[in-house]
Coordinates of C-alpha atoms in Angstrom, one line a residue:
Chain A
M1 CA 108.3 104.7 119.4
T2 CA 104.9 105.2 118.8
I3 CA 103.9 105.0 115.1
I4 CA 100.6 107.3 113.8
G5 CA 98.7 107.2 110.9
E6 CA 95.6 109.0 109.6
S7 CA 92.5 107.2 106.7
A8 CA 94.7 105.1 104.9
G9 CA 98.1 105.3 106.9
G10 CA 95.6 104.7 110.3
G11 CA 94.1 101.3 108.4
S12 CA 98.1 101.1 108.1
V13 CA 99.1 100.9 111.6
M14 CA 96.4 98.8 112.6
H15 CA 97.3 96.3 110.8
Q16 CA 100.4 96.5 112.1
I17 CA 99.5 96.1 115.8
T18 CA 97.3 94.0 114.8
A19 CA 99.2 91.4 112.3
Y20 CA 99.4 88.0 112.9
G21 CA 97.0 88.3 116.2
G22 CA 100.0 89.2 118.2
L23 CA 101.4 85.7 118.0
K24 CA 104.9 86.0 116.1
G25 CA 106.3 88.4 118.4
P26 CA 107.0 92.0 119.9
V27 CA 106.7 94.8 117.5
P28 CA 109.6 96.8 116.9
F29 CA 107.1 100.0 118.4
H30 CA 106.1 100.3 121.5
Q31 CA 103.1 102.2 121.1
A32 CA 100.3 103.8 118.1
I33 CA 97.9 106.7 117.4
V34 CA 94.9 105.4 115.1
Q35 CA 93.2 108.1 113.5
S36 CA 89.7 107.2 111.1
P37 CA 91.2 104.0 110.1
G38 CA 89.9 103.4 107.0
F39 CA 89.7 100.5 104.4
Q40 CA 87.5 98.7 102.1
M41 CA 87.3 94.8 104.0
T42 CA 87.6 92.2 101.3
P43 CA 88.3 89.0 102.8
S44 CA 87.7 86.6 99.7
A45 CA 90.0 85.3 97.4
Y46 CA 88.0 85.8 94.6
H47 CA 88.0 89.9 95.0
E48 CA 91.9 90.0 95.6
E49 CA 92.5 87.8 92.1
S50 CA 90.1 89.5 90.1
I51 CA 92.1 93.2 91.2
F52 CA 95.4 90.8 90.3
Q53 CA 93.9 90.6 86.6
S54 CA 92.5 93.5 86.2
F55 CA 96.3 94.9 86.9
L56 CA 97.6 92.6 84.7
T57 CA 94.8 93.6 81.5
T58 CA 95.4 97.3 82.3
A59 CA 98.9 96.8 82.0
G60 CA 99.2 95.4 78.7
V61 CA 100.9 91.8 80.3
G62 CA 99.9 88.1 80.7
T63 CA 101.6 87.3 84.2
L64 CA 103.3 88.6 87.4
Q65 CA 107.0 87.6 85.8
E66 CA 105.9 89.9 82.4
A67 CA 104.7 93.0 84.7
R68 CA 107.8 92.5 86.9
G69 CA 109.5 93.9 83.4
L70 CA 108.0 96.6 82.9
T71 CA 108.9 100.8 83.7
S72 CA 107.6 102.8 86.4
D73 CA 106.0 104.8 84.1
Q74 CA 104.2 101.8 82.9
L75 CA 103.5 100.9 86.6
Q76 CA 102.3 104.0 87.4
L77 CA 99.6 104.5 84.3
A78 CA 98.4 101.2 84.7
N79 CA 98.0 102.3 89.0
W80 CA 96.9 105.7 88.1
K81 CA 93.9 104.1 85.1
I82 CA 92.9 101.5 87.9
V83 CA 92.3 104.4 90.8
G84 CA 90.7 106.6 88.5
E85 CA 87.9 104.0 86.6
S86 CA 87.1 103.1 90.5
Y87 CA 83.4 102.2 90.7
P88 CA 81.5 103.1 92.8
Y89 CA 82.5 106.7 92.9
G90 CA 84.6 107.3 96.2
T91 CA 86.3 104.1 96.1
F92 CA 89.8 103.3 95.0
T93 CA 90.1 99.3 94.3
F94 CA 93.6 99.5 96.2
S95 CA 92.9 100.7 99.3
K96 CA 91.3 97.3 100.6
T97 CA 93.4 94.5 102.9
P98 CA 95.9 92.4 101.9
L99 CA 94.8 88.7 101.4
L100 CA 95.5 86.3 103.8
S101 CA 95.0 82.4 104.1
S102 CA 91.6 81.6 105.2
E103 CA 92.9 80.5 108.6
E104 CA 93.8 84.6 109.2
N105 CA 90.7 85.9 107.4
S106 CA 89.0 84.6 110.9
R107 CA 91.6 86.7 112.8
K108 CA 91.8 89.3 110.8
T109 CA 87.8 90.1 110.9
R110 CA 88.0 89.2 114.3
L111 CA 89.7 91.2 116.5
T112 CA 89.5 89.4 119.6
S113 CA 91.1 90.5 122.7
F114 CA 94.7 89.3 122.7
D115 CA 97.8 89.8 124.9
N116 CA 98.9 93.4 124.5
K117 CA 102.0 92.8 126.0
T118 CA 104.0 92.0 123.3
L119 CA 102.9 95.4 122.6
R120 CA 103.8 97.4 125.6
S121 CA 106.1 94.9 127.1
T122 CA 109.7 97.0 126.0
A123 CA 107.9 100.7 126.6
T124 CA 110.5 102.4 129.0
S125 CA 110.7 105.6 130.2
S126 CA 113.8 105.7 128.0
Q127 CA 113.3 107.9 124.9
T128 CA 115.0 106.5 122.3
C129 CA 113.7 102.6 120.9
P130 CA 115.6 99.6 121.3
A131 CA 118.1 98.8 117.8
S132 CA 116.1 95.2 117.7
S133 CA 112.8 93.7 118.2
S134 CA 113.4 91.9 120.5
Chain B
M1 CA 95.1 105.5 121.3
V2 CA 92.3 106.1 118.1
G3 CA 90.2 108.6 116.9
H4 CA 87.7 108.9 114.5
N5 CA 85.8 111.6 113.1
I6 CA 81.3 112.1 113.1
D7 CA 81.0 111.8 109.2
E8 CA 84.3 109.7 107.8
G9 CA 81.9 108.3 104.6
Y10 CA 80.3 111.7 103.2
E11 CA 83.5 111.9 100.8
F12 CA 84.0 108.0 100.1
M13 CA 80.1 107.7 99.1
D14 CA 78.3 106.7 95.8
P15 CA 76.4 109.7 95.8
W16 CA 73.9 107.9 93.5
A17 CA 73.1 105.0 95.6
Q18 CA 69.5 107.6 96.2
T19 CA 67.4 103.9 95.3
N20 CA 67.4 100.4 97.2
D21 CA 68.4 99.2 93.6
V22 CA 72.0 101.1 93.8
F23 CA 72.2 100.5 97.4
E24 CA 72.6 96.7 97.2
A25 CA 74.7 97.2 93.9
D26 CA 76.7 99.0 95.8
M27 CA 77.4 96.5 98.1
R28 CA 77.0 94.0 95.4
I29 CA 80.6 95.8 94.1
Y30 CA 81.9 96.5 97.4
E31 CA 81.9 92.7 98.5
P32 CA 81.7 90.2 95.5
S33 CA 80.9 87.4 97.3
I34 CA 78.3 88.4 99.6
N35 CA 74.7 86.1 99.6
N36 CA 71.9 86.8 99.4
D37 CA 70.3 86.9 102.6
T38 CA 73.2 88.4 104.0
L39 CA 72.6 91.7 101.6
Q40 CA 68.9 91.2 103.0
Y41 CA 70.0 91.6 106.4
L42 CA 72.2 94.5 105.8
S43 CA 69.5 96.3 103.6
N44 CA 66.6 95.3 106.0
V45 CA 67.5 95.3 109.2
L46 CA 71.0 96.9 109.5
Y47 CA 70.7 99.8 107.5
P48 CA 66.9 100.2 106.5
Q49 CA 64.7 102.5 104.1
I50 CA 63.4 103.9 107.2
Y51 CA 64.0 107.8 106.6
D52 CA 63.0 109.5 110.5
G53 CA 66.4 109.1 111.8
S54 CA 66.1 106.8 114.2
V55 CA 68.8 104.8 112.7
G56 CA 72.0 106.6 113.4
A57 CA 74.6 106.6 115.9
S58 CA 74.4 110.2 116.8
V59 CA 77.1 111.6 120.0
V60 CA 75.9 115.5 121.3
G61 CA 76.0 117.7 118.8
F62 CA 75.3 116.2 115.9
P63 CA 71.4 114.8 115.0
N64 CA 70.3 111.6 115.6
G65 CA 69.8 108.9 112.6
Y66 CA 69.6 109.5 109.1
T67 CA 66.8 110.9 106.9
T68 CA 67.5 110.4 103.5
P69 CA 69.2 107.4 101.2
T70 CA 72.2 110.0 101.0
G71 CA 72.4 109.3 104.9
R72 CA 72.0 106.1 104.3
M73 CA 74.6 104.8 102.3
D74 CA 77.1 107.9 104.1
L75 CA 76.2 105.5 107.6
L76 CA 77.0 102.2 105.6
I77 CA 80.2 103.8 104.8
T78 CA 81.2 106.0 107.6
E79 CA 80.6 102.5 110.4
G80 CA 82.1 99.6 107.7
F81 CA 85.4 101.1 106.1
F82 CA 86.0 103.8 109.3
T83 CA 84.5 104.3 112.6
C84 CA 83.8 100.3 113.4
N85 CA 87.7 100.1 113.6
T86 CA 87.7 102.4 116.4
Y87 CA 85.8 100.4 118.5
W88 CA 87.2 97.2 118.0
L89 CA 90.6 98.3 118.5
M90 CA 89.2 99.4 121.9
T91 CA 87.7 96.0 122.6
A92 CA 90.4 94.5 120.9
F93 CA 92.9 95.7 123.5
N94 CA 91.1 95.2 126.8
R95 CA 89.9 98.5 126.6
Q96 CA 93.1 99.6 128.6
F97 CA 93.4 102.8 126.1
W98 CA 92.0 105.8 124.9
S99 CA 89.3 107.0 121.5
Y100 CA 88.4 110.1 120.8
I101 CA 85.8 111.5 118.6
F102 CA 86.6 115.0 116.5
T103 CA 83.2 116.5 116.1
V104 CA 84.2 120.1 114.9
P105 CA 81.4 120.6 112.7
P106 CA 81.0 119.0 110.1
S107 CA 83.5 116.4 111.3
L108 CA 84.4 115.6 107.5
H109 CA 86.7 112.5 107.2
G110 CA 90.4 114.5 107.5
Q111 CA 89.2 117.4 108.7
D112 CA 90.7 116.8 112.6
I113 CA 94.1 116.8 110.5
V114 CA 95.1 120.3 110.3
Y115 CA 94.6 120.3 114.2
T116 CA 97.0 118.0 114.5
Y117 CA 99.8 118.8 112.8
Y118 CA 98.6 122.4 114.1
D119 CA 101.8 124.6 113.5
G120 CA 100.8 128.3 115.2
P121 CA 98.5 130.9 114.7
N122 CA 96.7 131.4 111.6
Y123 CA 97.0 128.0 110.7
P124 CA 94.9 127.7 107.7
S125 CA 91.7 125.8 108.5
V126 CA 92.0 125.7 112.4
E127 CA 88.8 127.4 113.8
N128 CA 90.2 126.9 117.4
N129 CA 93.3 127.5 118.3
T130 CA 93.1 126.3 122.0
L131 CA 91.7 122.8 120.8
A132 CA 94.8 122.2 118.5
E133 CA 97.0 122.9 120.9
I134 CA 94.8 120.7 123.6
M135 CA 95.2 117.6 121.1
Q136 CA 98.7 118.0 120.2
R137 CA 99.4 117.8 123.8
Y138 CA 97.3 115.0 124.1
F139 CA 99.2 112.7 121.7
T140 CA 102.6 114.4 122.5
N141 CA 101.4 112.8 126.5
F142 CA 100.5 110.0 125.0
V143 CA 103.8 109.2 122.9
M144 CA 105.9 111.0 126.0
T145 CA 104.4 108.3 128.6
G146 CA 102.0 106.0 127.4
N147 CA 99.1 108.7 128.6
P148 CA 97.4 111.4 126.9
N149 CA 97.0 113.0 130.2
G150 CA 99.1 115.8 131.7
P151 CA 98.6 118.8 133.9
D152 CA 97.7 121.3 130.8
V153 CA 94.8 119.7 129.3
P154 CA 91.2 118.3 130.2
Y155 CA 91.1 114.5 131.5
F156 CA 90.8 111.7 128.9
P157 CA 89.8 108.7 130.5
S158 CA 90.3 105.3 129.3
Y159 CA 87.9 103.4 127.0
G160 CA 86.3 101.5 130.1
N161 CA 83.5 99.1 130.1
D162 CA 81.2 102.4 128.9
N163 CA 82.9 102.8 126.2
T164 CA 84.0 106.0 127.0
C165 CA 85.4 109.0 124.7
L166 CA 86.8 112.1 124.8
N167 CA 84.4 114.5 122.3
L168 CA 86.7 117.2 121.1
N169 CA 84.7 120.0 119.4
L170 CA 84.9 124.0 119.4
T171 CA 82.9 125.2 122.2
F172 CA 83.3 122.1 124.4
I173 CA 85.5 118.9 125.5
G174 CA 84.0 115.8 127.3
T175 CA 83.4 112.4 127.7
V176 CA 80.6 110.6 124.9
P177 CA 79.7 107.2 124.6
D178 CA 81.4 105.5 121.6
N179 CA 78.7 106.3 118.8
A180 CA 80.7 103.4 116.9
A181 CA 79.8 100.6 120.1
N182 CA 76.8 99.8 118.1
E183 CA 75.0 96.7 117.1
R184 CA 75.8 97.4 112.9
C185 CA 79.8 97.4 114.4
D186 CA 79.5 93.9 116.4
W187 CA 77.9 92.9 112.6
W188 CA 80.4 94.1 110.8
Q189 CA 83.1 92.4 112.8
K190 CA 81.6 88.8 112.3
G191 CA 82.8 89.1 108.3
L192 CA 79.9 87.8 107.0
Y193 CA 79.7 89.7 103.8
G194 CA 82.5 87.3 102.6

């Protein structure tokens, strides 16, 4: 099985194939095609937190728990407002990478050579994917 | 297998970044925790206000370097948000795999999608049906065998130690060095802006 993505999709595929520095065992696919991967790098917790607070304010709630009680329409409206008000021109606010712990930050921003066996070891001539990820 | 275009950043840059003040103010918004020394290095050394075309990452068919403030910010977005990723992926996977550069002018972000998903003659926005079919053969060969090469396509060498990319153009397909394998992308990878 090959996963493919372009732009934000490329960024998503890129994060799938580099997740945890490859240290959490095999992934449930064999190969990846990464096209024009794009995302905004946010290595700081400060940045992530400010986006979260902006979301709460825009959604008109004070906590994550309250946000979970909102309707889909209310959440979509909050999302639409935040994306629409993104500054500078050309950004989307939500195109950023997820928050990692400070230890994992170093793995995210430094793609060192790691053993790609976990990605390719299950590649066979068979056309079917294994049912499990092991 | 990875791929990138030339002018990825043009549709995402701030068109009002025409002065150094706005350039640096934008950087402080993209990366709020950037410190002043790092910002000055970015602004004065990596993407300086030098508009003679000497600063940039060229590929055959595209001019060297930027000549306007627009080009300066464009290059920063292109490299920092997009193309450096493909360079890092190749080095992270021991340079064993394949990287292409889609250079059909103007090679904007997303311009290659209609070639990837080409559906037959007269497909909108595809300027060369043969190129689309060749690209699809690379992708499907890769999916089926783990290697994009096959009997019906030009040879696609792996990235190797000389950063070899396949240049996909309207009139030719050939190898070029990766224009994202440069000192600016080496700097971005350090995450010093965080």
